[in-house]
Coordinates of C-alpha atoms in Angstrom, one line a residue:
X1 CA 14.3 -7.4 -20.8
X2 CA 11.0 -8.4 -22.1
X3 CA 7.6 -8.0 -21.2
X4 CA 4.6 -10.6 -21.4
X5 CA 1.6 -10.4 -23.2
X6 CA 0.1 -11.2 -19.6
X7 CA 1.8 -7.6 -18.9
X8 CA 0.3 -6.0 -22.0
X9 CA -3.2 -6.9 -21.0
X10 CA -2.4 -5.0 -17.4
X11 CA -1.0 -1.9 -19.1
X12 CA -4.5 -2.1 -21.1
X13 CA -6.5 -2.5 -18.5
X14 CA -5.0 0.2 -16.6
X15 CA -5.6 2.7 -19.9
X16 CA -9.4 1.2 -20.5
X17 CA -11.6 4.0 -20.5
X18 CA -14.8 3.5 -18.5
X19 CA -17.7 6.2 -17.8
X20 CA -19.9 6.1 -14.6
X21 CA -23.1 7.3 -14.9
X22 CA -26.1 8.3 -12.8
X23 CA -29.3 5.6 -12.5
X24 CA -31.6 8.4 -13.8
X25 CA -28.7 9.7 -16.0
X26 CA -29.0 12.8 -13.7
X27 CA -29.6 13.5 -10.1
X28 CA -32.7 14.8 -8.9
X29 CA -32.9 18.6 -8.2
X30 CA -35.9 18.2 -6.2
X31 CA -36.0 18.6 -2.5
X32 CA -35.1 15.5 -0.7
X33 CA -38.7 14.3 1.4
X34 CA -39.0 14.9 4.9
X35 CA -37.5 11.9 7.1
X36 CA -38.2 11.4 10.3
X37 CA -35.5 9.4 12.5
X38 CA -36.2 6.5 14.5
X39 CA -36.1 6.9 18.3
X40 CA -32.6 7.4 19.8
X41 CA -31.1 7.9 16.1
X42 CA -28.7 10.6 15.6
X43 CA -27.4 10.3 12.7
X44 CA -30.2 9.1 10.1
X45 CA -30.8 9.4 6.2
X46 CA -31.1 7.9 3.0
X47 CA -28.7 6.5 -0.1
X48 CA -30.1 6.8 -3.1
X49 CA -28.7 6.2 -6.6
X50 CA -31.0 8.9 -8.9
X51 CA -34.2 8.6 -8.0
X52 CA -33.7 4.9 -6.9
X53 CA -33.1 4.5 -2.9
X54 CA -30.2 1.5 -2.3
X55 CA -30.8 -1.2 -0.1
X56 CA -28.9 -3.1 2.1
X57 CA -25.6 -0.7 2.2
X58 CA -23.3 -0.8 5.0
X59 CA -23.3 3.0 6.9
X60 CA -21.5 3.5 9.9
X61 CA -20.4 6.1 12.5
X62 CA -17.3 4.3 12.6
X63 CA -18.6 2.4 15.9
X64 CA -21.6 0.7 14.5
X65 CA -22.2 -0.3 11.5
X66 CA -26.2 -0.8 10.0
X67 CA -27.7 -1.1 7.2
X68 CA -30.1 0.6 4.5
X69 CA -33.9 -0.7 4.0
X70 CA -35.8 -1.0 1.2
X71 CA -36.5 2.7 1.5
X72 CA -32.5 3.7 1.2
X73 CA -33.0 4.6 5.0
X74 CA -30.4 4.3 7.4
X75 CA -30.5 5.3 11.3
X76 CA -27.6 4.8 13.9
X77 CA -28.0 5.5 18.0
X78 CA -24.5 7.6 18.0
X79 CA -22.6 9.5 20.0
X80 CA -20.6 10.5 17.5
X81 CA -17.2 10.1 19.0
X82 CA -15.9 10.5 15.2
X83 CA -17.5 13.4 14.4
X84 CA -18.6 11.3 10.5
X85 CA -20.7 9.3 9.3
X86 CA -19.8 7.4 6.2
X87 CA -21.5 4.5 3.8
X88 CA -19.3 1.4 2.3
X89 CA -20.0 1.7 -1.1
X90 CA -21.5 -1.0 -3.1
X91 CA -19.9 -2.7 -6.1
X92 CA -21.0 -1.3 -9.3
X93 CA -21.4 2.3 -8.4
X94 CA -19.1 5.3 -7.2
X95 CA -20.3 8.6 -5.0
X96 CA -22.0 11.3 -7.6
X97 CA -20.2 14.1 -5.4
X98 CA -16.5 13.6 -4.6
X99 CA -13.9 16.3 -4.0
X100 CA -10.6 14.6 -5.5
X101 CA -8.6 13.0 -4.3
X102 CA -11.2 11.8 -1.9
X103 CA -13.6 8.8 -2.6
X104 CA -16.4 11.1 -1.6
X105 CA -17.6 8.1 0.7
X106 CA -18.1 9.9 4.4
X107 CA -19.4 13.2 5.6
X108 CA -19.2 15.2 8.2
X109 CA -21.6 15.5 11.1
X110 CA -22.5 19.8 11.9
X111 CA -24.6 18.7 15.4
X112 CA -24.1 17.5 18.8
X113 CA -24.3 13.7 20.2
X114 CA -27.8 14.3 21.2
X115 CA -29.0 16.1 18.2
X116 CA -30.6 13.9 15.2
X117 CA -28.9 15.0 11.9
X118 CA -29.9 14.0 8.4
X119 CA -27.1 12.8 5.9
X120 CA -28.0 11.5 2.9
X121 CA -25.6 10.0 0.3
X122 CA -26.1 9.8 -4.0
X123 CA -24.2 6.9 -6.0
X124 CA -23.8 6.5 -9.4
X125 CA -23.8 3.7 -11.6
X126 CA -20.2 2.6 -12.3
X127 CA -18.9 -0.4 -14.9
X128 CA -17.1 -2.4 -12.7
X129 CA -16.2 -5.5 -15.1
X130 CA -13.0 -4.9 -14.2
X131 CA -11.2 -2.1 -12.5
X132 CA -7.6 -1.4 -11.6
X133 CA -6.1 0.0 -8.3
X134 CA -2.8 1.7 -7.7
X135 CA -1.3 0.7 -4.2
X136 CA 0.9 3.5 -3.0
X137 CA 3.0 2.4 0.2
X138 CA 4.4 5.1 2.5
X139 CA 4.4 8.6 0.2
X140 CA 6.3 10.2 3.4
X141 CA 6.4 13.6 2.2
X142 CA 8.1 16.0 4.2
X143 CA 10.1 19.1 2.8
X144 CA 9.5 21.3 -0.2
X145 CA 12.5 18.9 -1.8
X146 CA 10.4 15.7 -1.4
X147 CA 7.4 17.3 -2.9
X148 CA 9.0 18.1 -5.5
X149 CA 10.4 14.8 -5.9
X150 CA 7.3 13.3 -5.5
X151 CA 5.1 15.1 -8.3
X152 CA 8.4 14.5 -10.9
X153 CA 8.4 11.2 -10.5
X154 CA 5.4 9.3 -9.4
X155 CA 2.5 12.0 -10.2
X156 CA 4.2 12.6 -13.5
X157 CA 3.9 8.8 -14.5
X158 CA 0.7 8.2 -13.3
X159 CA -0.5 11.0 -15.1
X160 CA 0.7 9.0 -18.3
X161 CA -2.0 6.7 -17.7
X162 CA -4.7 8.7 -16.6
X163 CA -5.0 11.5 -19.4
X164 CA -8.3 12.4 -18.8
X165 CA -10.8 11.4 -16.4
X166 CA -13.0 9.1 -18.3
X167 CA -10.3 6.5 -17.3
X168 CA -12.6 5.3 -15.0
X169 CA -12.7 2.8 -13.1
X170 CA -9.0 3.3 -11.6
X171 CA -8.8 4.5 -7.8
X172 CA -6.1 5.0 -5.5
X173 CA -4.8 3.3 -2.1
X174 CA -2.6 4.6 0.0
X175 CA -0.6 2.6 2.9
X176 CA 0.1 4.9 5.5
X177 CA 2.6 8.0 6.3
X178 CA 1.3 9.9 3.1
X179 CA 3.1 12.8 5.5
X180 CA 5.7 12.9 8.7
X181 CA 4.3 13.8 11.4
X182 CA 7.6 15.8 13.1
X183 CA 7.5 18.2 9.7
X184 CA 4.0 19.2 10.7
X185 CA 5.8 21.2 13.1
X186 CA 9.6 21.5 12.1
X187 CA 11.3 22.6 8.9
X188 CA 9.3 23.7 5.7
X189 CA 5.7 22.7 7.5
X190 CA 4.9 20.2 5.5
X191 CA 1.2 18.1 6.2
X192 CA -1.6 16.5 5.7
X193 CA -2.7 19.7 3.6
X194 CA 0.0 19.9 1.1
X195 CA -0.6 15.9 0.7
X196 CA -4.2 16.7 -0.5
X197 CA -2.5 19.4 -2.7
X198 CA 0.4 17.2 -4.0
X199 CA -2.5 14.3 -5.1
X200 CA -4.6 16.7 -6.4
X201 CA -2.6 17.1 -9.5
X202 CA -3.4 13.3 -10.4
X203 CA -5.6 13.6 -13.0
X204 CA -8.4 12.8 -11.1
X205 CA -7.6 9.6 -9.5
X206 CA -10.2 8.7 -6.5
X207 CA -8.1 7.6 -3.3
X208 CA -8.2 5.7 -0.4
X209 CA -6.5 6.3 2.3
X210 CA -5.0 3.9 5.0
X211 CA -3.8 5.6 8.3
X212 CA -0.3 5.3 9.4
X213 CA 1.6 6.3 12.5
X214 CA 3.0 9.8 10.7
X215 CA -0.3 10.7 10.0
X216 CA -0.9 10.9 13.8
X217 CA -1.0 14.7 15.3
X218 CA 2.2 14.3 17.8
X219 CA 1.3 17.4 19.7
X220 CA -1.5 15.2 22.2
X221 CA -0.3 13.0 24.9
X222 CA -2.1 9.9 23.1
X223 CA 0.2 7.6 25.8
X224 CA -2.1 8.7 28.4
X225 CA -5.4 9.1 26.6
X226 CA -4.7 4.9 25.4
X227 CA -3.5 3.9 29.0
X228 CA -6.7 5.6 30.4
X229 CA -9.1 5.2 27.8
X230 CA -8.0 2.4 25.5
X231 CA -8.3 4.8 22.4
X232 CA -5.9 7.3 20.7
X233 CA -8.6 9.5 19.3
X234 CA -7.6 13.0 20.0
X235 CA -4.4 12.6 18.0
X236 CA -6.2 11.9 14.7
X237 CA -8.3 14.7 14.9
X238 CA -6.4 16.6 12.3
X239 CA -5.8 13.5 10.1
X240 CA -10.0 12.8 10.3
X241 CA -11.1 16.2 9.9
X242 CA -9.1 16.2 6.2
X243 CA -9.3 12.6 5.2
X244 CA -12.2 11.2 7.2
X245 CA -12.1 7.7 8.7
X246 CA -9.0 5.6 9.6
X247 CA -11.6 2.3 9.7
X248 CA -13.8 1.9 6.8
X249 CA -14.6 -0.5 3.8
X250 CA -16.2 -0.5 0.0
X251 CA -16.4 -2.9 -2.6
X252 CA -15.1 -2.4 -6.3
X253 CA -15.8 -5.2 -8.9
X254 CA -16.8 -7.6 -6.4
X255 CA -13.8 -7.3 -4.0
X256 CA -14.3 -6.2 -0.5
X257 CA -11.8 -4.0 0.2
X258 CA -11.2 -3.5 4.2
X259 CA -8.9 0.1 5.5
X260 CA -8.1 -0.5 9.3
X261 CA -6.0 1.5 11.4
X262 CA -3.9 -0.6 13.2
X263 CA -1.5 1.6 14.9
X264 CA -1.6 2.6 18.4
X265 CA 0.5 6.0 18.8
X266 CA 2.4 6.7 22.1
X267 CA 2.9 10.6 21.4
X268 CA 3.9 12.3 24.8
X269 CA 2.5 15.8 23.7
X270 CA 6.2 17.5 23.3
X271 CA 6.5 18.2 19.8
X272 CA 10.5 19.5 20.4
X273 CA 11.9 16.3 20.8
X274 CA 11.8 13.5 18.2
X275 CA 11.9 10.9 21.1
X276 CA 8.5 11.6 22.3
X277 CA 6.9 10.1 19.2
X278 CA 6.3 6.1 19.3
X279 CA 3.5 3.7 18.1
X280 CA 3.0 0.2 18.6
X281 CA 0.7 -2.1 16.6
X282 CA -3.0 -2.5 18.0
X283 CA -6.3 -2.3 16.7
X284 CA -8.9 -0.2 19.7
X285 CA -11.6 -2.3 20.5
X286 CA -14.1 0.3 19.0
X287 CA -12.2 -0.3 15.9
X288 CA -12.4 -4.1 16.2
X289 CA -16.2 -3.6 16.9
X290 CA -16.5 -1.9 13.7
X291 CA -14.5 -4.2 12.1
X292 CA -16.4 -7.7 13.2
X293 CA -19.8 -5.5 12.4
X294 CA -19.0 -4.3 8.6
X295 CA -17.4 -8.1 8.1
X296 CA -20.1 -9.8 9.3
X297 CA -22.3 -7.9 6.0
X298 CA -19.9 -9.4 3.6
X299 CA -20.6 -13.1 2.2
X300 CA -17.7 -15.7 3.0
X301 CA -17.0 -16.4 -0.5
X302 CA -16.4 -12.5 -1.2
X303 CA -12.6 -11.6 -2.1
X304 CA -11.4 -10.0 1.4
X305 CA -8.2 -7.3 0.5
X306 CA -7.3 -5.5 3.7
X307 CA -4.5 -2.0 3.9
X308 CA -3.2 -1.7 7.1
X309 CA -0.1 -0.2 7.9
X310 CA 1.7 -1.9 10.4
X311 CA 2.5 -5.8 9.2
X312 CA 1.3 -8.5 10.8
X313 CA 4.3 -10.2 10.2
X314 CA 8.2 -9.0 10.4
X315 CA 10.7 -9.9 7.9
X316 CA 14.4 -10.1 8.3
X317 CA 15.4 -13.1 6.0
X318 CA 12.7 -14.7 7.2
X319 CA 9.1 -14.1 8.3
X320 CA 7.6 -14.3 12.0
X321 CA 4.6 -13.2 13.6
X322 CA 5.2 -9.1 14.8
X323 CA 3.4 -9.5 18.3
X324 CA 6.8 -8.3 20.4
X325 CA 5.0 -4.7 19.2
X326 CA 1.7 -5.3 19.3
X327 CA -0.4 -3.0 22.2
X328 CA -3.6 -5.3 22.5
X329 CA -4.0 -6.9 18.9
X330 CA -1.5 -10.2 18.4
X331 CA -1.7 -11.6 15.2
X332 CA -4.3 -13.8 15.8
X333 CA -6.6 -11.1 17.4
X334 CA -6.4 -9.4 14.0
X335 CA -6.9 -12.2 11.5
X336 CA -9.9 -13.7 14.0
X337 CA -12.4 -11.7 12.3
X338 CA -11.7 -13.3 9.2
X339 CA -11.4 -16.7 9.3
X340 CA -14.6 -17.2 8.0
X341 CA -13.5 -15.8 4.5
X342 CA -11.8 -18.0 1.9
X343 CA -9.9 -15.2 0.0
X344 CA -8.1 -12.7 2.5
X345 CA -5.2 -10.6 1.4
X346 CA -3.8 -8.6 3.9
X347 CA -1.3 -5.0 2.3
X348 CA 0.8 -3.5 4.2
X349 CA 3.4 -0.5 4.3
X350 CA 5.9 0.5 7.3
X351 CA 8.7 -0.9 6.6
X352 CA 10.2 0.8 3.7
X353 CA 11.1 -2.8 2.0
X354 CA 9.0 -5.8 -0.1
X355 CA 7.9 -8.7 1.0
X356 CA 5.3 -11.3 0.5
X357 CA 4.4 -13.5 3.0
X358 CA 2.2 -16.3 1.3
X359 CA -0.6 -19.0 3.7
X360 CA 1.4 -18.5 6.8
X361 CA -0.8 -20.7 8.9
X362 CA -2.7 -18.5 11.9
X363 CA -4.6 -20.7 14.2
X364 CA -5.9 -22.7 11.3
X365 CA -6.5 -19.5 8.9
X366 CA -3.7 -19.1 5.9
X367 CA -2.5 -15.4 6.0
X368 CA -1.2 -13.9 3.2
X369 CA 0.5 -10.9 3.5
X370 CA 2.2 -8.4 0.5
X371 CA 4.3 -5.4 2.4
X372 CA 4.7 -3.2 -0.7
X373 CA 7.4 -1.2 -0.9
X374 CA 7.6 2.4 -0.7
X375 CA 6.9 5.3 -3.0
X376 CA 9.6 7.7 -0.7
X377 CA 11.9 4.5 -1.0
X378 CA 14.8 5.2 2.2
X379 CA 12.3 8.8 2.9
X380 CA 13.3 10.2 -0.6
X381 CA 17.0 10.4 0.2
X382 CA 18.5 8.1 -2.3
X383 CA 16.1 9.6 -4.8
X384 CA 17.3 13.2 -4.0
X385 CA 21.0 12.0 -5.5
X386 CA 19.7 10.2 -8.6
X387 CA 18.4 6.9 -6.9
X388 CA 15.4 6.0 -5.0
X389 CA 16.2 2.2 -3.1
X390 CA 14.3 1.0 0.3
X391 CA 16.4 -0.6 2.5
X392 CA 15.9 -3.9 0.9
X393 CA 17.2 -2.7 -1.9
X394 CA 13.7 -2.9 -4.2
X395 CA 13.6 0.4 -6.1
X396 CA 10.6 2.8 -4.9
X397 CA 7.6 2.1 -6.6
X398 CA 3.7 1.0 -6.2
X399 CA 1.7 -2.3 -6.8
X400 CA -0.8 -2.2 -9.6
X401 CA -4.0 -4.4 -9.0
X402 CA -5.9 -5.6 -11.9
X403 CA -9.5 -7.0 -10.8
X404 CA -12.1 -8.8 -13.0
X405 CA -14.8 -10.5 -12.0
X406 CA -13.6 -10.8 -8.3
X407 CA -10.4 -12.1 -9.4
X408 CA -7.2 -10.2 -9.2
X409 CA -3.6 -9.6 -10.9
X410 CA -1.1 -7.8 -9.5
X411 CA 2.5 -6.4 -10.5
X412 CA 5.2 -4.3 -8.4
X413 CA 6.4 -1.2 -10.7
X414 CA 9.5 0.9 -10.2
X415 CA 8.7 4.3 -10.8
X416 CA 10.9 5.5 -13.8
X417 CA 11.5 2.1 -14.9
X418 CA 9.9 -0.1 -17.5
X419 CA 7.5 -2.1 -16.4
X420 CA 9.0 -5.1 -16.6
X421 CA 11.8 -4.4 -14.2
X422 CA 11.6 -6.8 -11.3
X423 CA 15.3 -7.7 -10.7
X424 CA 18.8 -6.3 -10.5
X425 CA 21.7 -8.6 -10.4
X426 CA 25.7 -7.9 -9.4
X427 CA 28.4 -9.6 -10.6
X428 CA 30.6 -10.6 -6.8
X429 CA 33.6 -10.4 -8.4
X430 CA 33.5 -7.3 -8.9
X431 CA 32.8 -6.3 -5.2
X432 CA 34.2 -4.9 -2.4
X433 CA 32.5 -3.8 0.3
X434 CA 34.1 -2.6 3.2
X435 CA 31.2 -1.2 5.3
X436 CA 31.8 -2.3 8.9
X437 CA 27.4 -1.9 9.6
X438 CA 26.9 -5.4 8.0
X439 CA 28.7 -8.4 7.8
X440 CA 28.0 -11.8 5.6
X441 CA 28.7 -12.9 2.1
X442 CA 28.8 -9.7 0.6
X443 CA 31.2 -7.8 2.1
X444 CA 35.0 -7.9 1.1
X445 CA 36.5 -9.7 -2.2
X446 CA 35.8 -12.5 -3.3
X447 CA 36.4 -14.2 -6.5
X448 CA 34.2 -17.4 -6.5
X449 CA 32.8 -15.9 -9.4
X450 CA 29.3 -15.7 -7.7
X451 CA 26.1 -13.7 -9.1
X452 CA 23.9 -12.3 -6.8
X453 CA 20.0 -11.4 -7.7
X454 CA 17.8 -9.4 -5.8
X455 CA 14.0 -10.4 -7.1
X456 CA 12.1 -7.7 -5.2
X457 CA 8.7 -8.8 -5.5
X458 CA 9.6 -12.7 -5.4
X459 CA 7.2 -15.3 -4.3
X460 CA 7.0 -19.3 -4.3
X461 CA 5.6 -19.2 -7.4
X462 CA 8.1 -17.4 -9.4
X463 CA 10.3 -19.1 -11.8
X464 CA 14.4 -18.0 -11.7
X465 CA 16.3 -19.5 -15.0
X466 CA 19.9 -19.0 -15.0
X467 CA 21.8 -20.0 -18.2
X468 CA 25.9 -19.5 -18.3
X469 CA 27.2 -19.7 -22.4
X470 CA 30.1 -22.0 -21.9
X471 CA 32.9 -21.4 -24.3
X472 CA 32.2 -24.2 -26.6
X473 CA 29.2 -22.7 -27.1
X474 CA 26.9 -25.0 -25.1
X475 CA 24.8 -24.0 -22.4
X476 CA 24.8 -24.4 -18.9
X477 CA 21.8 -24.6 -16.4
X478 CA 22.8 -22.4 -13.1
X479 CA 21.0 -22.9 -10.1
X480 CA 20.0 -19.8 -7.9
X481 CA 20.0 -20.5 -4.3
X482 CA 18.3 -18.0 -1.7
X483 CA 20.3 -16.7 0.6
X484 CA 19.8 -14.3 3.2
X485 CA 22.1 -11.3 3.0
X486 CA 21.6 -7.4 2.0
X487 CA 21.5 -5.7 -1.6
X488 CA 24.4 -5.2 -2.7
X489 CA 24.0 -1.7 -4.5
X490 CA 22.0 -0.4 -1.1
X491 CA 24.8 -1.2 0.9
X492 CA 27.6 0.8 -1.6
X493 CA 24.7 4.0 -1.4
X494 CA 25.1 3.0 2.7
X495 CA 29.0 3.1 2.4
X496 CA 29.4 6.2 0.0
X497 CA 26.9 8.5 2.3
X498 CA 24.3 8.5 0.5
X499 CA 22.0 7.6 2.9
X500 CA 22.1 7.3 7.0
X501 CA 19.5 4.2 7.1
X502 CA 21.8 1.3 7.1
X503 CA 20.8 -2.0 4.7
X504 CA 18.4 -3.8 6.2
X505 CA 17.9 -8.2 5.2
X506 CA 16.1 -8.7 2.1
X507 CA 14.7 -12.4 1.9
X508 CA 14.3 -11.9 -2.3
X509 CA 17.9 -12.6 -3.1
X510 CA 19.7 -15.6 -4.9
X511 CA 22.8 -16.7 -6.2
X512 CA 24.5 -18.6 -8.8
X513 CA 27.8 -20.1 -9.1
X514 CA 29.1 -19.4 -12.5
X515 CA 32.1 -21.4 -13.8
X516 CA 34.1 -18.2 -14.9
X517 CA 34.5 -14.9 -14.0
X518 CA 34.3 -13.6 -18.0
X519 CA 31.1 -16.2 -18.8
X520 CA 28.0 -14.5 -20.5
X521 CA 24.8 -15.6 -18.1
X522 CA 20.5 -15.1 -19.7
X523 CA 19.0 -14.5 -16.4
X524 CA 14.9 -14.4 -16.6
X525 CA 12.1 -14.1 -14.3
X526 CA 8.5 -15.7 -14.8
X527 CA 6.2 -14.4 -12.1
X528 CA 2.6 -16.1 -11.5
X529 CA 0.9 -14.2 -14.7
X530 CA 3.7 -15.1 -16.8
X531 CA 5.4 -11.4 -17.2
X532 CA 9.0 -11.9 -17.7
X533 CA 12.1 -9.8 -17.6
X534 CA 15.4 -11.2 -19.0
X535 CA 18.7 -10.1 -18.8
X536 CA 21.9 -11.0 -20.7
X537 CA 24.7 -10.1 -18.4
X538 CA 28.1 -9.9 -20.1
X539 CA 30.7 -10.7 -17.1
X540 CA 32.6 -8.9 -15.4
X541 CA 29.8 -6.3 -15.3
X542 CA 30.8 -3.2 -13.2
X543 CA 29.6 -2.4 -10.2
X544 CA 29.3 1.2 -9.1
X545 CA 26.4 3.7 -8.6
X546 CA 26.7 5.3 -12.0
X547 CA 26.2 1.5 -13.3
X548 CA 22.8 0.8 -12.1
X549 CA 21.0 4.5 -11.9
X550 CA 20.0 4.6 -15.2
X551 CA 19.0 0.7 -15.5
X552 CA 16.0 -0.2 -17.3
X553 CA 15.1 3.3 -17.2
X554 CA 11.7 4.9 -19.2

C-alpha cells in the first residue's frame, strides 16, 4: 500500500516543532493589583497574557458565560453550582500554567456562593499557523490488563511523534469513557485517577476532555436528582473535581472547538448491580444556556467542531436521527444553537464503530457528523488476543486533525498500523461462516467468487478502484457496490470466542464480482486529500485470524 504526498505533509505537520512563549517573554513576579468585584460578583478577576491584560475572552462558571474588558477583568453573579470557573481560551495563545495532561484552562473555586473570590488566569503567546489534534474515541480503561494495553500500544506510538515537548502546537481530545464507571468500584479499581496517570506518560500532550456516560460516578441516584431537578450534577462530582468542566469551549488556529456533555445518566445509587447503570442522550438546560451564551461570542463564519459523546445520529447500514434515546434534547434541539454557523462538525464516540454522516439535512441546517472509532476497540478484548477490531470491524485507532488557517484535514489511523491503512478486504470464496447471531451475504459458502471491502473511514467523496488482471493479460474495471452486511474478520473473532460483543452493521463495506476465483485484483482507495492505500490481492487469499493480525503492521 502507498501513501500520498498529501499524507506526508500530515505526518509533517504532526512532527513540526513549535515554541509558545510568554507576551513579556516571562510572567510577572510582581503582586497582582488589588481588584475590587462588581456588586453581586462572585467569582471575578483578570486574564492577562505577561503584563498585557486580554480582552474580550469568554469566562464562565459553566452557567454563564461573560466576557473580559479592556482591563482583562471579568465578573460573574454565581452561585457556583460547579464549584469552577474556567476561560475559553483565545486563538494564538495557550495557559502559562498547566498540569499535563490538563489544558490548564479552568480553576477551582475555594469559597462559598455568597463569597466573592478572585481568579485570575495567565496566557501565553502560541504559533497557531497551523496546529494538529489527536481525537481519541472511547479509551475505556478498566483493569490493570487494559492499562497495560493501552500505554503499549497507543501511548507508545504517540510518543513517536511527540519526542520532546517543543512539538508544540499538538493537543489532545478525548470522546468520552476515558474509564468504566462499574471498575471504579469492582475488580482492580480502576478510575478516573489512573486515567490521569496513564496520559501522563504522553510526552506532554495537552488534552481535552469530553464527558461520557462511564465517566459518571454510579454510586448517586442521578434518576431521581434529573426527574426532580432536571440536572445530573451530583454524579459528576468526581469526574469535575479531576478533570473540571463537562461544557466548555477554546479556539486553536481559528477553529472554535465546542466540549458538551450530552448524556443524561439514570444511575439508581446501587453500585452491586450492573443493571442500575443507564443514560440517555440530553443536554440540561443549564448546559444548553451555556452553550447558546459561549456561541453567541463566536462570529458565524468561524469553523464550529463540536466532541460530544452520544451521536446525534445512529447507524446500522444506514443513518437516522437517535431521538428514540434522547431525555429532553432531539436532534434538532441540539443542532438549533448552531444554525447560524456555516462550518459545523459535530465528533462523536459511543458506539465502539466509524461512521461519517455527511449534510444530513436538520430543519434546514446540514449536519455533519464523524463517530470515530474507538481506541479500546470491542473494550480492549480483541486486542488482549493479538487483535483490537470495534464491532464494525474498523481496527482501534484515533483521528488525526490537521488545521491551518481555519481549514482542516483529517485522517483515521490504526494504532500499530501504517498510516495508510484504511481498508481490509476478504476473498468470499474462501468463507464460511457459520455463526447463527447474524444472518446475510456473509454467512455460509459461497463461491460467486465475490470480494468484500470494508473502508472504515469511507465517505461520499472517496474514490474505490477495483482492477481484476484477466488472463490474457488485459485489465478489467470491477465495480464495488455497497452493501450492508457485517465485517467479515469481526464476525470469525465473534464465532471463535474471542469476543462476547456480537458484529454489529457496518455501512463502509463494498463488493466486487470478480470473474474467477484465482484472478489477481489492484484494489486502491483515494480519500478527499488524495492519501491512497493500494492492494494487490493474489486470489484465493486465506481467510483466518492468523491472516489479517499482522496486516499492514508498523
Amino acid at each position: 500500500m502507498k501513501t500520498s504526498r498529501r499524507l506526508s505533509r500530515i505526518v509533517i505537520l504532526l512532527l513540526s516543532v513549535v515554541t509558545a512563549v510568554s507576551c513579556e517573554q516571562q510572567i510577572p513576579e510582581t503582586p497582582a493589583e488589588e481588584l475590587t468585584p462588581q456588586e453581586g460578583a462572585t467569582i471575578y478577576g483578570k486574564v492577562m497574557c505577561g503584563d498585557r491584560p486580554l480582552k474580550k475572552v469568554s469566562v464562565s462558571d459553566g452557567v454563564t458565560v461573560v466576557r473580559t474588558g479592556n482591563d482583562g477583568v471579568y465578573n460573574i453573579k454565581s452561585a457556583k453550582e460547579n464549584g469552577y470557573v474556567f476561560i475559553s481560551i483565545p486563538s494564538g495563545y495557550t495557559m502559562a500554567e498547566a498540569s499535563l495532561p490538563s489544558a490548564g484552562f479552568w480553576k477551582g473555586l475555594k469559597t462559598k456562593s455568597a463569597t466573592p473570590e478572585r481568579v485570575d488566569f495567565s496566557l501565553v503567546r502560541e504559533d497557531q499557523t497551523q496546529s494538529t489534534m489527536i481525537v481519541m474515541g472511547d479509551i475505556q480503561i478498566f483493569s490493570e490488563k487494559s492499562v497495560a494495553e493501552f500505554n503499549d500500544t497507543f501511548i507508545r506510538e504517540i510518543n513517536k511523534y511527540l519526542p520532546s515537548i517543543n512539538m508544540w502546537p499538538v493537543y489532545g481530545l478525548t470522546l468520552g469513557d476515558m474509564t468504566w464507571d462499574w471498575y471504579w468500584y469492582h475488580g482492580d479499581i480502576i478510575g478516573i485517577t489512573n486515567y490521569i496517570l496513564a496520559m501522563r506518560k504522553l510526552n506532554g500532550l495537552r488534552v481535552f476532555n469530553t464527558v461520557g456516560n462511564h465517566d459518571n460516578d454510579m454510586q448517586f441516584d442521578s434518576l431521581s436528582e434529573f426527574q426532580a431537578t432536571g440536572e445530573d450534577r451530583t454524579c459528576m462530582d468526581a469526574y469535575r473535581s479531576k478533570l473540571g468542566p463537562t461544557c466548555f469551549s477554546y479556539n486553536i488556529s481559528g477553529v472554535h472547538f465546542v466540549s458538551l456533555d450530552d448524556v443524561i445518566t439514570t444511575n439508581t445509587g446501587d453500585i452491586t448491580r450492573k443493571d442500575s447503570r443507564g443514560n440517555m442522550r440530553g443536554v440540561t438546560k443549564y448546559d444548553m444556556q451555556w452553550l447558546k451564551e459561549d456561541l453567541s461570542y463566536v462570529s458565524e463564519d468561524t469553523p464550529v467542531i463540536v466532541s460530544i459523546h452520544i451521536p446525534l445520529f445512529s447507524f446500522r447500514g444506514k443513518p437516522q436521527k437517535g431521538n428514540a434515546d434522547s431525555v429532553n434534547a432531539s436532534v434538532e434541539e441540539i443542532t438549533a444553537p448552531f444554525k447560524k454557523f456555516k462550518n459545523v462538525l459535530f465528533i462523536s464516540g459511543h458506539t465502539h464503530d466509524l461512521y461519517n454522516i455527511e449534510n444530513y439535512d436538520v430543519n434546514g441546517l446540514k449536519v455533519t457528523e464523524w463517530n470515530s472509532g474507538a481506541i479500546s476497540g470491542n473494550f480492549w478484548v480483541p486486542a488482549l488476543k493479538g487483535l483490537n477490531l470495534c464491532t464494525d470491524g474498523t481496527p482501534g485507532g484515533y483521528r488525526i486533525l490537521a488545521f491551518q488557517n481555519g481549514r482542516y484535514t483529517s485522517r483515521y489511523k490504526a494504532i500499530g498500523k501504517k498510516a495508510n491503512y484504511m481498508f481490509r478486504a476478504y476473498d468470499r470464496n474462501q468463507m464460511n461462516l457459520t455463526t447463527t447471531k447474524i444472518t446475510g451475504e456473509i454467512i455460509g459458502e459461497d463461491k460467486n467468487n465475490y470480494v468484500y471491502i470494508n473502508v472504515w473511514d469511507y465517505k461520499p467523496s472517496w474514490r474505490i478502484t477495483v482492477k481484476e488482471q484477466m488472463a490474457d493479460g488485459s485489465e478489467k474495471n470491477l465495480t464495488a457496490v455497497k452493501v450492508e452486511t457485517y465485517d467479515p474478520l469481526f464476525t470469525l473473532m465473534y464465532e471463535k470466542g474471542l469476543t462476547d460483543s456480537g458484529p454489529q452493521l457496518s455501512g463502509t463495506i463494498f463488493r466486487v464480482h470478480a470473474s474467477s476465483p484465482a484472478t489477481t485484483l489492484t484494489i486502491e482507495v483515494k480519500d478527499e486529500y488524495l492519501n491512497s492505500s493500494k492492494e494487490i490481492m493474489q486470489r484465493p487469499k486465506t481467510f483466518s485470524i492468523d491472516a489479517y493480525v499482522n496486516e499492514m503492521a508498523e
